[in-house]
Short mmCIF file of C-alpha atoms in Angstrom, two decimals:
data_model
loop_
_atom_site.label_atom_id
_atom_site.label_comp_id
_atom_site.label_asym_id
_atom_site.label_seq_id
_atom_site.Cartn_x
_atom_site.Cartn_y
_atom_site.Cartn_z
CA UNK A 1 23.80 49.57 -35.06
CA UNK A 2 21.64 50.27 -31.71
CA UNK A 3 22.70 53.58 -29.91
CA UNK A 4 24.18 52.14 -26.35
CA UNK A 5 21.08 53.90 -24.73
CA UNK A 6 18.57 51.95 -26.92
CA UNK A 7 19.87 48.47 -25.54
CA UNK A 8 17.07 47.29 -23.53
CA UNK A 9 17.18 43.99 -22.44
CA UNK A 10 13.95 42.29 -20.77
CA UNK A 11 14.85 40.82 -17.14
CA UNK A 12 14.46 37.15 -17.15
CA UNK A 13 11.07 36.80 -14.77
CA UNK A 14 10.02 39.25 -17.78
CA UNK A 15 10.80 36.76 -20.60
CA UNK A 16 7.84 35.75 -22.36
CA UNK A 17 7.87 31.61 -24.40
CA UNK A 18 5.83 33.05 -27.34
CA UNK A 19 8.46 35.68 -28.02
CA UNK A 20 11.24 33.67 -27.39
CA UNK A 21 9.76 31.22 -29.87
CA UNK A 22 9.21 33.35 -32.27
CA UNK A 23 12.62 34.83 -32.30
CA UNK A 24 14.04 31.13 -32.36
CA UNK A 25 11.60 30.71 -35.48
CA UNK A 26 13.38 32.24 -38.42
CA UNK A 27 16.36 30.24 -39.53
CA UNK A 28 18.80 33.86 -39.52
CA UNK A 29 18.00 33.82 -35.72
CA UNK A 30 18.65 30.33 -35.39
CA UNK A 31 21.57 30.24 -36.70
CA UNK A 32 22.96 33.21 -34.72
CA UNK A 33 22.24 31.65 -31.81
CA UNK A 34 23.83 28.42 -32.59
CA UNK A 35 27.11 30.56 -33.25
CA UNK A 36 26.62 32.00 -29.90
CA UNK A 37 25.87 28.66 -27.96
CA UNK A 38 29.21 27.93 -27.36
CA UNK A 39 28.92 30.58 -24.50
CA UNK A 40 31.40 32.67 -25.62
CA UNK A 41 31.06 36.45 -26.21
CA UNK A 42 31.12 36.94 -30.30
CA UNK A 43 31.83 40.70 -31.77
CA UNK A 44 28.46 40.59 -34.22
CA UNK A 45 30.45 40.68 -37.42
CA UNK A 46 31.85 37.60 -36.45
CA UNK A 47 28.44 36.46 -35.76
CA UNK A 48 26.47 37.54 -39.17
CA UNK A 49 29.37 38.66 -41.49
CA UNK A 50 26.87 38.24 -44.68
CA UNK A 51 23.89 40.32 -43.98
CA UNK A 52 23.18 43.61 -45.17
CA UNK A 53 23.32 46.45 -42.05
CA UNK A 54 19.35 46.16 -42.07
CA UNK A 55 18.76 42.91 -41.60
CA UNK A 56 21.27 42.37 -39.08
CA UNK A 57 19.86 45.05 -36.74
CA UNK A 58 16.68 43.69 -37.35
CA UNK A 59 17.16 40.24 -36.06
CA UNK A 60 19.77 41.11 -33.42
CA UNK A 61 16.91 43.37 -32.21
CA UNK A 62 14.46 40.71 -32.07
CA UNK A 63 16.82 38.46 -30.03
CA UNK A 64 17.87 40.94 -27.50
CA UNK A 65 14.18 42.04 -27.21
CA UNK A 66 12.67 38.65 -26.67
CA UNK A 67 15.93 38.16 -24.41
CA UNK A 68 17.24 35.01 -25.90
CA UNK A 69 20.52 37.04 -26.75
CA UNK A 70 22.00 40.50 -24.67
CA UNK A 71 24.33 42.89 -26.32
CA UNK A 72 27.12 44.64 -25.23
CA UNK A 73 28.23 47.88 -26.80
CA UNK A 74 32.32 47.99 -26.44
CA UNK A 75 33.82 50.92 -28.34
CA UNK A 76 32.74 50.57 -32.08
CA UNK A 77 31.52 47.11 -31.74
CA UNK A 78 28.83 45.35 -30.34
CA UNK A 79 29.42 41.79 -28.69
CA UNK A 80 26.76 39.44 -28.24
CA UNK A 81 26.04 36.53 -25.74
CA UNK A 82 23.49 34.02 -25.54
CA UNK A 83 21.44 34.47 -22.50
CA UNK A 84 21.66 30.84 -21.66
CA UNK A 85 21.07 31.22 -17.80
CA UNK A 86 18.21 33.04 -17.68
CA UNK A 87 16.51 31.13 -20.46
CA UNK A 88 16.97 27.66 -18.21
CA UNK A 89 16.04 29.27 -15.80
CA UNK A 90 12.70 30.88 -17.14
CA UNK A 91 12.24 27.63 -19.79
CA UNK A 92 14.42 24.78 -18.26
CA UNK A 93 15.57 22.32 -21.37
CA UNK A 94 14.29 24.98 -23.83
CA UNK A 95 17.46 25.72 -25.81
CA UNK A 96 18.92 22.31 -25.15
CA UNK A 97 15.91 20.76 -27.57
CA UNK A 98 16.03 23.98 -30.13
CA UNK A 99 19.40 23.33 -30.49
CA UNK A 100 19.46 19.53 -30.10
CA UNK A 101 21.93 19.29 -27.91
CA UNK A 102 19.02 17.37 -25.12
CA UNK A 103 19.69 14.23 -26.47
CA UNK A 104 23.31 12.17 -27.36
CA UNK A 105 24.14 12.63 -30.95
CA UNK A 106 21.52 14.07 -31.81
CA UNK A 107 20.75 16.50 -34.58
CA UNK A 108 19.54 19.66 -34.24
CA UNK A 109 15.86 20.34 -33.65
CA UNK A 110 15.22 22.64 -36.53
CA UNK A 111 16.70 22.84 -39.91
CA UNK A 112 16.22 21.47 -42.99
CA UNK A 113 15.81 17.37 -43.11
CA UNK A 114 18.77 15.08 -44.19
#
């Protein structure tokens, strides 16, 4: 994983939609932030047990530098949080219709079709 030093994290008035989009556009990132939307902190091998190293840094990268997620280095592990509050408050509603959560019973935006 990231060196604690390499942990950037974009302020929110610094959050860009494209990038955020784009992170929210592959279904691995998606689906980590669904596991994180609870609002609770998440140790990331809680998070993405079934990834190889790689591929896990990758997209944990691209969340944290889009700033849809922040990470928190904490001994030998690194906890992740959804950045919920500064995303409403850069994209109000934004996460709410990714994640489907905008309207009463409904399903989630993305994913595969029923």
């Amino acid at each position: 994983m990231a060196a604690a030093a390499d942990l950037t994290h974009p302020t929110a008035d610094r959050l860009e939609l494209v990038e955020v989009l784009a992170a929210l556009g592959h279904p691995v990132r998606l689906e980590i932030v669904r596991k994180l939307a609870s609002g609770e902190e998440a140790f990331c091998g809680e998070v993405v047990p079934d990834l190889p190293r790689s591929s896990v840094t990758h997209h944990l990268r691209t969340l944290r530098e889009s700033g849809v997620i922040c990470q928190r280095p904490q001994g030998r592990k690194l906890y992740l949080a959804l950045r919920r509050q500064d995303l409403e408050l850069r994209f109000p509603g934004l996460l709410g219709v990714v994640l489907g959560t905008d309207f009463p019973g409904a399903e989630p935006a993305v994913g595969p079709a029923p």
